[in-house]
DNA sequence: CTGAAAGCGCTTACAG
DNA sequence: CTGAAAGCGCTTACAG
């Protein structure tokens, strides 16, 4: 690899002058500059960022740690958002996925590696919204939690605004005249579950609809979500409760709900409206009818985290940012709602 | 940040001795070693890898470039495989996604950034199997192509073995006595399409089944795969051809095929067997019946790439590695095949 | 077993 | 406008 000195020799100047040219210092005569530029191109010189890092004490690297990677497909958009934002600061992302394949305490090792590389900060992202106790060494640099937050509230964090999302999803059905809206929520321990339930209640309140305990059910942690959705919906129907709308904790639950409703001969959305959650683009558009659902602000959270890392200052109490979840309208709430490429003549649900 | 000198002062030794302890050099007296260890812990010393890099000329960083990230969900397992393998070499991954959000020539810029960081090599991965012409500056370091290959064959590459996969998928149906197996392939330009077609033909040959042109169809590039699958299957049936098996270019196509078959009153797998491709775990297990499909060796390709980068040598002609696609058996080929958590009493397809 | 010197490839002050 | 010196935090020979 060519060094700055070799360039200097080739151009007949001191290496300091080459440094000036490389860094766009204006105090270089045009003539010298051109000579140096030529030498750079001829020799294929590329500055060594490790050396620069040594002097400037800036690595221009941001660490990114995930707890899992493929399970929730579109959550990788957090990486995408973080990386795009980092690029704007001239930083690159060092990504480590700590899925339990190797040592148990791998997360701390991973953080250690990043600290030794003197990263500008660390983004710690979980693929599903949850409460965590951050690894202790995460506090030794700037860090932001994404899609999770710390119990002790020791670190800044950014998560989806679950309450607003729950309210929006429920309102979407209320606004189409639905009055008896069931909610088949995620397991009750899930970080997302309680906020969404609050939002659901709030929407009902605002539309003067009484809250009814019997309409709210939770799926179980370990069970397959589709199966649970099916089972809970079926149980609801068998208990004699016929809702005119169902809000589902995620799109897989919605598949099960579709199945149970079809089996009961109830049409979507004519008799029962359905709204999902997550906007799984491999599921939602392919159901019959295509599923209206809430999208998660993955990319935005990634961006927010990096931005905060680079510009956030050090407030005494770290912020906890809530980002809005967009409502993605398809055809499971109202017939005339929108269009899609689905073959209209297929009875497949 | 504490430096090696501060540790040395605290321990009352030269900084060279600290270096020895940190690097596990055996020629240090136990007593000295302990004193140094203590100082390290007290001061929270962490070696600066940029400085080490300067001297050793090894960055222990591997660059990873992707063309897109979220479109094909489980392809991110390539990153996972690459990272896990890198970890075994003590390397970290610098990940850049070059989705066309910013500048058009961003890929070359991305490579440039990695070169300036003196990465040990670059893994260039595409999320779907294709032919590419690699950016010219990719040749300025060690590089491996994943899930794609270069027309000029100038770089080592690793891709799924599409031909074997096509043969395996087709054989799975032939072995269950199917004789008229249709193939609704990806668009004919796709890198995966021709290999799979070869495999399909080969399987037929081996089972003494004549190849029939009319049974083979391709979807179109821009169309939604589900819609195309539906349309192609329907066209096939309307032309009077009733197959007893269908091999689908991907799982979305299979959704459409399921729909068309259901509409025609043909049961899966009793009357028609179906095999998909990609093993989309958000789709395949949820169809009725659950879809048997071919999985892509994403993680293995990622691993292979990093391993080759680190140990591959420099053969005159770069290797082109084909990795096997496992057949994932569910219930769309034969009734008694396997089990699943799907509610058996639902007619949903 | 331990240490003083040199140098990796740059940038930061400081002179001229 | 240009350059010589010092130093970022380490490791690599080389002495002792």
XYZ file of C-alpha atoms (C1' of nucleotides) in Angstrom:
730
model
C 0.000 0.000 0.000
C 1.225 3.425 -0.936
C 1.914 5.833 1.922
C 1.808 9.560 2.127
C 5.598 9.682 1.989
C 5.824 7.825 -1.271
C 3.377 10.281 -2.737
C 5.456 13.143 -1.381
C 8.623 11.775 -2.974
C 6.894 11.247 -6.284
C 5.541 14.795 -6.253
C 8.756 16.320 -4.905
C 7.130 17.903 -1.878
C 7.111 17.231 1.841
C 4.603 14.702 3.082
C 2.909 17.408 5.064
C 1.930 19.067 1.804
C 0.396 15.841 0.601
C -1.586 15.726 3.816
C -2.835 19.223 3.068
C -4.009 18.253 -0.384
C -5.710 15.105 0.847
C -7.554 17.058 3.515
C -8.547 19.884 1.210
C -6.479 22.525 2.969
C -6.851 25.731 0.896
C -3.303 26.955 1.547
C -1.665 25.022 -1.253
C -0.685 26.571 -4.563
C -2.676 25.306 -7.479
C 0.453 24.114 -9.134
C 1.626 22.053 -6.167
C -1.840 20.725 -5.646
C -2.017 19.439 -9.175
C 1.333 17.785 -8.967
C 0.297 16.050 -5.771
C -3.065 15.009 -7.183
C -1.307 13.379 -10.086
C 1.073 11.481 -7.868
C -1.881 10.306 -5.767
C -3.684 8.937 -8.769
C -0.637 7.369 -10.319
C 0.319 5.577 -7.160
C -3.254 4.752 -6.220
C -2.785 6.361 -2.835
C -5.535 5.865 -0.287
C -5.271 7.466 3.148
C -4.970 5.002 6.014
C -7.876 5.699 8.305
C -6.337 3.824 11.209
C -3.436 6.265 11.234
C -5.780 9.184 11.015
C -7.789 7.727 13.856
C -4.655 7.583 15.996
C -4.008 11.256 15.678
C -7.499 12.656 15.624
C -8.847 10.334 18.303
C -11.900 9.788 16.181
C -12.633 6.353 14.766
C -15.683 7.309 12.735
C -17.077 3.907 13.496
C -20.370 3.215 15.211
C -21.006 -0.126 16.852
C -24.290 -1.886 16.208
C -25.376 -4.855 18.308
C -28.467 -6.979 17.696
C -29.837 -9.792 19.756
C -31.172 -11.739 16.802
C -31.307 -11.088 13.145
C -33.560 -13.154 10.947
C -36.520 -13.914 13.135
C -38.422 -10.730 12.522
C -37.527 -10.030 8.921
C -38.152 -6.363 8.485
C -36.559 -5.393 11.725
C -33.280 -5.389 9.820
C -34.450 -2.047 8.580
C -33.152 -0.738 11.883
C -29.682 -1.482 10.542
C -30.505 0.193 7.295
C -31.702 3.357 8.995
C -28.725 3.447 11.327
C -26.297 2.935 8.511
C -27.791 5.583 6.269
C -27.697 8.098 9.079
C -24.147 7.089 9.972
C -23.089 7.579 6.372
C -24.160 11.188 6.629
C -21.694 11.670 9.460
C -18.961 9.902 7.524
C -19.213 6.917 9.830
C -19.424 3.220 9.122
C -21.243 0.579 11.131
C -19.576 -2.345 12.825
C -22.346 -4.896 13.187
C -22.411 -7.729 15.680
C -25.257 -10.154 16.078
C -25.159 -11.925 19.408
C -27.583 -14.738 18.785
C -26.821 -17.504 21.237
C -24.723 -19.614 18.934
C -21.456 -19.257 20.740
C -20.602 -18.280 24.294
C -23.377 -17.196 26.613
C -21.744 -13.938 27.614
C -21.018 -13.066 24.058
C -22.825 -9.749 24.244
C -20.348 -8.355 26.714
C -17.489 -9.683 24.632
C -19.000 -8.029 21.610
C -19.215 -4.695 23.411
C -15.659 -5.155 24.594
C -14.479 -5.580 21.005
C -16.226 -2.390 20.029
C -14.734 -0.479 22.943
C -11.265 -1.634 21.965
C -11.972 -0.248 18.535
C -12.864 3.070 20.151
C -16.245 3.367 18.439
C -18.005 6.719 18.628
C -20.913 4.986 20.307
C -23.003 1.834 20.319
C -26.511 1.204 19.063
C -28.026 -1.715 20.911
C -31.071 -3.001 19.070
C -33.472 -5.809 19.871
C -35.597 -7.276 17.136
C -38.746 -7.206 19.201
C -39.852 -4.514 21.607
C -38.842 -5.456 25.131
C -37.514 -4.420 28.513
C -33.890 -5.276 29.186
C -31.113 -4.825 31.674
C -28.254 -3.620 29.508
C -24.853 -5.325 29.789
C -22.838 -3.290 32.275
C -19.994 -2.411 29.914
C -22.453 -0.750 27.554
C -22.262 2.234 29.876
C -18.593 2.786 29.143
C -19.299 4.641 25.923
C -22.193 6.549 24.443
C -25.025 4.123 23.768
C -28.621 4.157 22.600
C -31.170 1.385 22.994
C -33.415 0.705 20.019
C -36.707 -1.128 20.264
C -36.062 -1.812 23.923
C -35.516 0.110 27.072
C -33.685 -0.319 30.290
C -35.555 -0.961 33.485
C -33.278 1.360 35.416
C -33.624 3.965 32.683
C -29.870 4.521 32.555
C -29.615 4.850 28.798
C -31.415 6.794 26.085
C -33.845 4.666 24.107
C -36.181 4.817 21.149
C -39.197 2.550 20.700
C -42.455 2.434 18.733
C -45.265 4.416 20.251
C -47.409 1.407 21.069
C -50.188 3.322 22.719
C -50.803 5.647 19.795
C -50.562 2.670 17.501
C -53.189 0.785 19.458
C -55.389 3.824 19.409
C -54.945 4.333 15.690
C -55.679 0.725 14.806
C -58.815 0.667 16.921
C -59.969 4.034 15.646
C -59.616 2.853 12.063
C -62.382 0.354 12.786
C -64.456 2.649 14.985
C -64.466 5.225 12.249
C -66.060 2.694 9.981
C -68.889 2.255 12.406
C -67.665 -0.813 14.237
C -68.817 -0.985 17.844
C -67.824 -4.355 19.220
C -64.128 -4.557 18.602
C -62.203 -7.528 19.952
C -58.498 -7.349 20.699
C -56.356 -10.453 20.417
C -53.200 -9.109 21.928
C -49.641 -10.414 22.203
C -48.786 -12.369 25.341
C -49.459 -10.165 28.349
C -45.797 -9.939 29.320
C -44.739 -8.413 25.988
C -43.537 -4.822 26.185
C -45.839 -3.909 23.336
C -48.961 -5.476 24.809
C -49.823 -3.080 27.607
C -49.298 0.098 25.592
C -51.466 -1.167 22.792
C -54.170 -2.146 25.221
C -54.130 1.351 26.674
C -54.453 2.771 23.187
C -57.297 0.406 22.420
C -59.171 1.524 25.530
C -58.548 5.127 24.809
C -59.924 4.859 21.301
C -63.068 3.214 22.629
C -63.476 5.951 25.193
C -63.107 8.675 22.620
C -65.793 7.072 20.520
C -68.065 6.507 23.501
C -67.919 2.773 23.270
C -67.891 0.882 26.543
C -64.881 -1.279 27.263
C -65.788 -4.935 27.493
C -63.446 -7.338 29.227
C -64.723 -10.332 27.337
C -63.537 -8.896 24.044
C -59.887 -8.806 25.060
C -57.695 -11.860 24.890
C -53.986 -12.546 24.968
C -52.033 -15.164 23.085
C -49.459 -17.264 24.869
C -45.741 -16.723 24.788
C -44.590 -20.050 23.451
C -47.451 -20.927 21.174
C -47.349 -20.354 17.437
C -49.021 -17.016 16.845
C -51.159 -18.192 13.980
C -52.431 -21.140 15.992
C -53.094 -18.920 18.987
C -54.897 -16.376 16.893
C -57.082 -19.118 15.533
C -57.729 -20.611 18.960
C -58.488 -17.311 20.681
C -60.801 -16.175 17.919
C -62.598 -19.484 17.962
C -62.955 -19.390 21.727
C -64.408 -15.926 21.461
C -66.975 -16.998 18.907
C -67.888 -20.106 20.823
C -68.480 -18.072 23.946
C -71.212 -16.384 21.980
C -69.371 -13.119 21.424
C -69.559 -11.994 17.821
C -67.402 -8.906 17.323
C -67.666 -6.647 14.302
C -63.975 -5.860 14.375
C -60.761 -7.556 15.553
C -57.487 -5.891 16.392
C -54.628 -8.420 16.237
C -51.310 -8.225 18.086
C -49.478 -9.165 14.912
C -50.045 -10.321 11.362
C -49.563 -13.981 12.176
C -52.333 -13.776 14.732
C -54.404 -12.191 11.998
C -53.913 -15.260 9.785
C -55.428 -17.409 12.514
C -58.243 -14.917 12.998
C -58.997 -15.002 9.265
C -59.194 -18.768 9.455
C -61.526 -18.845 12.410
C -63.781 -16.213 10.885
C -63.928 -17.996 7.569
C -64.803 -21.217 9.311
C -67.623 -19.467 11.098
C -68.879 -18.108 7.813
C -68.156 -14.502 8.745
C -66.954 -12.318 5.904
C -64.092 -9.833 6.143
C -64.640 -6.902 6.187
C -68.419 -6.979 5.586
C -69.264 -8.648 8.874
C -65.987 -8.359 10.726
C -63.182 -5.865 10.196
C -59.612 -6.954 10.980
C -56.466 -4.940 11.656
C -53.075 -6.554 12.134
C -49.718 -5.366 13.375
C -46.167 -5.367 11.932
C -46.990 -4.968 8.258
C -45.243 -8.181 7.328
C -45.069 -7.621 3.596
C -44.836 -11.340 3.017
C -48.147 -11.907 4.763
C -50.401 -8.890 4.869
C -50.822 -8.232 1.136
C -51.416 -11.911 0.372
C -54.352 -12.557 2.645
C -57.894 -12.394 1.326
C -58.767 -9.664 1.680
C -55.373 -7.971 2.006
C -54.804 -7.053 5.626
C -54.809 -3.513 6.973
C -52.093 -3.316 9.576
C -49.782 -1.100 11.624
C -46.189 -0.714 10.450
C -43.254 -0.414 12.813
C -40.881 2.543 12.443
C -37.755 0.383 12.191
C -35.766 2.540 9.857
C -36.693 5.711 11.711
C -35.601 4.233 15.019
C -32.245 3.313 13.537
C -31.807 6.820 12.249
C -32.877 8.419 15.493
C -30.402 6.329 17.462
C -27.398 7.305 15.381
C -28.425 10.915 15.309
C -28.729 10.971 19.055
C -25.384 9.268 19.420
C -23.717 11.938 17.362
C -25.569 15.011 18.503
C -27.520 14.189 21.609
C -25.446 15.832 24.285
C -25.505 14.369 27.783
C -28.719 15.364 29.504
C -28.986 14.397 33.193
C -31.904 12.129 32.447
C -31.642 10.192 29.177
C -34.578 10.598 26.792
C -37.054 7.866 25.954
C -38.297 8.578 22.447
C -41.569 7.257 21.058
C -41.885 7.011 17.287
C -45.194 6.802 15.463
C -46.386 3.638 13.726
C -48.034 4.323 10.365
C -51.381 2.721 9.615
C -51.201 0.745 6.375
C -54.612 0.594 4.833
C -55.549 -2.434 2.754
C -58.973 -4.045 2.482
C -59.749 -5.765 5.728
C -61.550 -2.849 7.349
C -63.734 -1.443 4.641
C -64.538 -2.777 1.181
C -63.984 0.346 -0.813
C -60.803 1.240 1.009
C -58.055 0.660 -1.452
C -56.764 -1.385 -4.336
C -54.415 -4.324 -4.641
C -53.273 -6.772 -7.258
C -55.145 -9.661 -5.719
C -57.263 -11.703 -8.115
C -60.741 -10.708 -7.114
C -62.365 -13.981 -8.015
C -60.464 -16.202 -5.633
C -62.159 -17.420 -2.505
C -58.854 -18.130 -0.739
C -58.717 -16.402 2.570
C -9.013 6.458 27.894
C -6.199 4.774 29.759
C -3.075 4.018 27.754
C -0.458 1.373 28.106
C 1.927 3.922 29.626
C -0.424 4.855 32.421
C -0.745 1.202 33.271
C 3.035 0.880 33.219
C 3.460 3.792 35.606
C 0.835 2.421 37.955
C 2.473 -0.987 37.967
C 5.979 0.403 38.135
C 7.222 -1.361 35.007
C 8.081 -0.308 31.479
C 5.218 -0.104 29.050
C 6.793 -2.871 27.045
C 6.158 -5.228 29.927
C 2.523 -4.244 29.975
C 2.379 -5.032 26.299
C 3.788 -8.467 27.067
C 1.140 -9.160 29.669
C -1.666 -7.976 27.432
C -0.467 -10.192 24.605
C 0.060 -13.219 26.800
C 3.822 -13.324 26.339
C 5.085 -16.137 28.606
C 8.375 -14.423 29.497
C 7.030 -12.363 32.360
C 7.525 -13.305 35.989
C 4.352 -14.283 37.754
C 4.847 -11.500 40.234
C 5.193 -8.778 37.617
C 2.313 -10.191 35.671
C 0.012 -9.984 38.649
C 1.016 -6.444 39.427
C 0.309 -5.462 35.844
C -3.002 -7.304 35.752
C -4.101 -5.402 38.807
C -3.161 -2.071 37.325
C -5.036 -2.972 34.149
C -8.194 -3.749 36.048
C -7.964 -0.771 38.333
C -7.498 1.642 35.492
C -9.947 -0.142 33.201
C -7.329 -0.381 30.513
C -8.440 -1.548 27.096
C -5.914 -1.927 24.290
C -6.425 0.439 21.385
C -6.898 -1.727 18.325
C -6.216 1.106 15.921
C -2.721 1.445 17.329
C -2.173 -2.274 17.138
C -3.416 -2.206 13.571
C -0.832 0.438 12.721
C 2.039 -1.727 13.815
C 0.849 -5.163 12.824
C -0.641 -4.075 9.527
C -3.688 -6.170 10.283
C -7.041 -4.507 10.772
C -8.986 -7.640 11.709
C -11.952 -6.117 9.971
C -13.847 -7.671 7.103
C -15.977 -5.542 4.847
C -19.472 -6.710 3.973
C -21.462 -5.071 1.194
C -25.087 -5.858 0.313
C -27.146 -4.547 -2.536
C -30.417 -4.583 -0.607
C -31.348 -5.683 2.809
C -34.961 -6.206 3.702
C -36.549 -7.382 0.498
C -35.715 -11.041 0.875
C -35.977 -11.464 4.612
C -33.934 -14.511 5.381
C -31.102 -13.573 3.128
C -29.774 -11.566 6.059
C -28.593 -14.918 7.302
C -25.686 -14.392 4.938
C -24.554 -11.659 7.310
C -25.064 -13.916 10.263
C -22.970 -16.690 8.759
C -20.237 -14.297 7.697
C -20.106 -12.683 11.090
C -19.975 -15.917 13.022
C -17.154 -17.168 10.859
C -15.345 -13.836 11.159
C -15.651 -13.994 14.926
C -13.684 -17.227 14.876
C -10.817 -15.382 13.231
C -11.053 -12.541 15.714
C -12.477 -10.268 13.036
C -15.454 -7.955 13.038
C -17.705 -7.082 10.125
C -18.104 -3.618 8.709
C -21.472 -3.726 6.986
C -22.600 -1.410 4.228
C -25.903 -1.642 2.450
C -25.869 0.167 -0.858
C -29.563 0.333 -1.599
C -30.169 3.168 -4.014
C -31.178 5.760 -1.477
C -28.272 8.070 -1.946
C -25.769 8.496 -4.737
C -25.852 6.132 -7.681
C -22.203 5.224 -7.487
C -22.447 4.578 -3.818
C -21.175 1.035 -4.112
C -17.792 2.196 -5.281
C -17.713 4.800 -2.541
C -18.558 2.105 -0.044
C -15.717 -0.080 -1.264
C -13.429 2.924 -1.147
C -14.285 3.489 2.502
C -13.490 -0.120 3.290
C -10.181 0.058 1.438
C -9.192 3.133 3.402
C -9.889 1.144 6.523
C -7.551 -1.548 5.226
C -10.028 -4.374 5.638
C -8.705 -7.916 5.353
C -11.112 -8.489 2.508
C -14.597 -7.754 1.241
C -17.651 -9.979 1.036
C -19.958 -8.718 -1.665
C -23.405 -10.248 -1.272
C -26.560 -9.860 -3.302
C -29.878 -10.737 -1.788
C -31.019 -12.682 -4.815
C -28.947 -14.944 -7.002
C -27.716 -13.040 -10.035
C -24.965 -12.304 -12.499
C -23.082 -9.070 -11.947
C -20.157 -7.044 -13.159
C -18.347 -6.194 -9.944
C -17.330 -2.585 -9.246
C -13.761 -2.218 -10.495
C -12.256 -1.220 -7.170
C -13.459 -4.454 -5.620
C -10.407 -6.030 -7.212
C -8.037 -3.951 -5.136
C -8.342 -6.243 -2.146
C -9.316 -9.841 -1.518
C -12.996 -10.228 -2.301
C -15.606 -12.951 -2.514
C -18.975 -12.760 -4.228
C -21.907 -14.312 -2.406
C -25.127 -15.310 -4.118
C -23.887 -13.818 -7.341
C -21.069 -14.282 -9.751
C -19.084 -12.188 -12.106
C -19.543 -12.555 -15.827
C -15.820 -12.281 -16.409
C -15.196 -14.744 -13.610
C -12.536 -12.545 -12.065
C -13.508 -13.171 -8.461
C -14.234 -16.198 -6.321
C -17.916 -16.750 -5.700
C -20.320 -18.946 -3.802
C -23.936 -19.557 -4.824
C -26.712 -22.055 -4.205
C -26.505 -25.189 -6.315
C -29.645 -24.460 -8.306
C -29.394 -27.491 -10.529
C -29.203 -29.986 -7.695
C -31.971 -28.108 -5.956
C -34.202 -28.332 -9.007
C -33.443 -32.002 -9.289
C -34.134 -32.622 -5.623
C -37.438 -30.774 -5.636
C -38.652 -32.593 -8.712
C -37.462 -35.945 -7.434
C -39.358 -35.437 -4.202
C -42.548 -35.539 -6.248
C -41.433 -38.243 -8.677
C -40.604 -40.470 -5.749
C -44.179 -40.185 -4.645
C -45.352 -41.499 -7.964
C -46.091 -38.192 -9.677
C -45.631 -38.313 -13.439
C -46.879 -35.059 -14.877
C -44.977 -32.436 -13.004
C -45.398 -28.815 -14.001
C -42.728 -26.212 -13.332
C -43.697 -22.586 -12.782
C -40.265 -21.074 -12.836
C -38.897 -17.629 -12.006
C -38.617 -15.186 -14.897
C -36.401 -16.726 -17.550
C -33.651 -14.144 -17.079
C -33.109 -14.993 -13.415
C -29.785 -16.614 -12.599
C -31.580 -19.307 -10.650
C -34.072 -20.181 -13.392
C -31.901 -22.016 -15.906
C -30.081 -24.163 -13.362
C -33.308 -25.253 -11.763
C -34.789 -26.089 -15.139
C -31.791 -28.266 -15.895
C -32.243 -30.013 -12.585
C -35.930 -30.497 -13.292
C -35.177 -32.107 -16.651
C -32.510 -34.269 -15.180
C -34.818 -35.593 -12.490
C -37.437 -36.463 -15.095
C -34.836 -38.238 -17.169
C -33.631 -40.272 -14.258
C -37.153 -41.360 -13.544
C -37.878 -42.115 -17.193
C -40.500 -39.450 -17.511
C -40.617 -37.607 -20.809
C -40.025 -33.868 -20.726
C -43.062 -31.919 -21.840
C -42.687 -28.358 -22.960
C -46.251 -27.457 -22.151
C -45.695 -28.138 -18.469
C -43.033 -25.498 -18.084
C -43.890 -21.854 -17.609
C -42.058 -18.758 -16.442
C -43.372 -15.873 -14.416
C -42.634 -12.324 -15.454
C -39.991 -10.102 -13.951
C -42.099 -7.199 -12.819
C -45.312 -8.935 -11.888
C -46.198 -9.871 -8.340
C -45.080 -13.461 -7.879
C -48.257 -14.594 -6.218
C -50.391 -13.126 -8.978
C -48.147 -14.668 -11.629
C -48.226 -18.028 -9.958
C -51.988 -17.869 -9.913
C -52.189 -16.745 -13.535
C -49.723 -19.293 -14.864
C -51.349 -22.140 -12.989
C -54.754 -21.123 -14.198
C -53.544 -20.840 -17.780
C -52.092 -24.305 -17.505
C -55.345 -25.778 -16.253
C -57.397 -23.951 -18.838
C -55.213 -25.270 -21.615
C -56.401 -28.691 -20.521
C -53.193 -29.744 -18.828
C -53.800 -31.214 -15.403
C -50.505 -31.912 -13.686
C -50.164 -34.142 -10.641
C -47.313 -32.080 -9.254
C -46.122 -28.465 -9.450
C -42.626 -27.192 -8.766
C -42.704 -23.458 -7.997
C -39.868 -20.972 -8.479
C -40.541 -19.536 -5.051
C -42.986 -19.690 -2.176
C -44.958 -16.676 -3.318
C -45.601 -18.361 -6.635
C -46.756 -21.348 -4.616
C -49.391 -19.218 -2.889
C -50.856 -18.375 -6.278
C -50.659 -21.997 -7.342
C -52.515 -23.057 -4.196
C -55.231 -20.549 -5.024
C -55.639 -21.681 -8.601
C -55.720 -25.327 -7.600
C -58.254 -24.710 -4.891
C -60.417 -22.825 -7.301
C -60.271 -25.737 -9.688
C -61.271 -28.085 -6.905
C -57.959 -29.922 -6.935
C -56.714 -31.026 -3.552
C -53.138 -30.716 -2.359
C -51.416 -33.122 -2.137
C -53.981 -35.809 -2.954
C -54.501 -34.729 -6.541
C -51.616 -32.348 -7.025
C -48.326 -32.187 -5.128
C -46.624 -28.802 -4.729
C -43.038 -27.893 -3.904
C -41.918 -24.313 -3.363
C -38.572 -22.587 -3.121
C -36.911 -20.313 -0.520
C -38.456 -21.740 2.621
C -39.974 -18.433 3.612
C -40.817 -19.278 7.184
C -43.482 -16.625 7.220
C -45.297 -18.278 4.333
C -44.538 -21.956 3.904
C -45.674 -23.273 7.294
C -48.894 -21.266 7.199
C -50.322 -22.526 3.950
C -52.882 -25.334 3.920
C -51.367 -27.793 3.709
C -47.967 -26.529 4.890
C -45.668 -26.191 1.899
C -42.696 -28.448 1.234
C -39.959 -26.272 -0.167
C -36.257 -25.868 -0.870
C -34.199 -23.794 1.577
C -31.343 -21.570 0.498
C -27.948 -22.018 2.157
C -27.625 -18.358 3.167
C -25.730 -18.830 6.367
C -23.398 -21.404 4.841
C -22.584 -19.083 1.953
C -21.687 -16.329 4.378
C -19.425 -18.656 6.274
C -17.812 -20.005 3.152
C -17.036 -16.519 1.910
C -15.246 -15.422 5.061
C -13.382 -18.666 5.323
C -12.186 -18.327 1.761
C -11.184 -14.732 2.372
C -9.021 -15.755 5.293
C -7.605 -19.020 4.054
C -8.290 -19.325 0.379
C -4.886 -18.604 -1.098
C -4.654 -17.102 -4.566
C -5.341 -19.772 -7.141
C -4.845 -18.728 -10.787
C -8.510 -19.286 -11.499
C -10.878 -18.247 -8.707
C -13.256 -20.963 -7.510
C -17.002 -20.926 -8.053
C -18.510 -22.847 -5.166
C -21.955 -24.439 -5.279
C -23.679 -25.079 -1.961
C -26.514 -27.547 -1.512
C -30.101 -26.450 -0.831
C -31.828 -28.617 1.762
C -35.280 -29.973 0.992
C -37.719 -28.969 3.735
C -40.476 -31.504 3.894
C -43.922 -30.386 5.010
C -47.252 -31.722 3.765
C -47.760 -30.551 0.232
C -46.243 -33.590 -1.451
C -47.565 -36.524 0.472
C -50.260 -36.715 3.138
C -48.448 -38.773 5.696
C -45.216 -36.873 5.309
C -44.797 -34.926 8.452
C -46.442 -33.083 11.285
C -47.145 -29.438 11.987
C -49.076 -27.344 14.435
C -51.682 -26.361 11.879
C -55.290 -26.831 12.975
C -56.354 -29.811 10.933
C -59.994 -28.847 10.693
C -59.559 -25.600 8.837
C -60.314 -25.475 5.174
C -58.210 -22.373 4.626
C -55.689 -22.944 1.938
C 12.907 -11.918 32.506
C 12.941 -6.647 31.346
C 13.715 -2.259 28.853
C 15.173 1.647 25.401
C 14.824 2.676 20.579
C 12.563 2.893 16.300
C 8.605 3.152 13.550
C 3.572 2.033 11.729
C 1.029 6.523 8.735
C -0.922 9.990 9.720
C -2.290 15.170 12.015
C -1.353 18.959 15.178
C 0.864 22.793 16.511
C 4.658 25.751 15.388
C 8.209 28.032 12.313
C 9.603 30.223 8.427
C 2.293 28.875 0.790
C 5.589 25.056 2.690
C 8.247 22.155 5.985
C 10.621 19.935 10.311
C 9.389 18.228 14.792
C 6.589 15.815 17.936
C 3.363 12.428 19.064
C -1.179 9.411 18.734
C -0.685 4.005 21.268
C 0.922 0.411 20.227
C 4.548 -3.824 18.425
C 8.938 -5.296 16.468
C 13.412 -6.190 16.591
C 17.429 -5.789 19.480
C 20.101 -5.341 23.939
C 21.075 -6.473 28.357
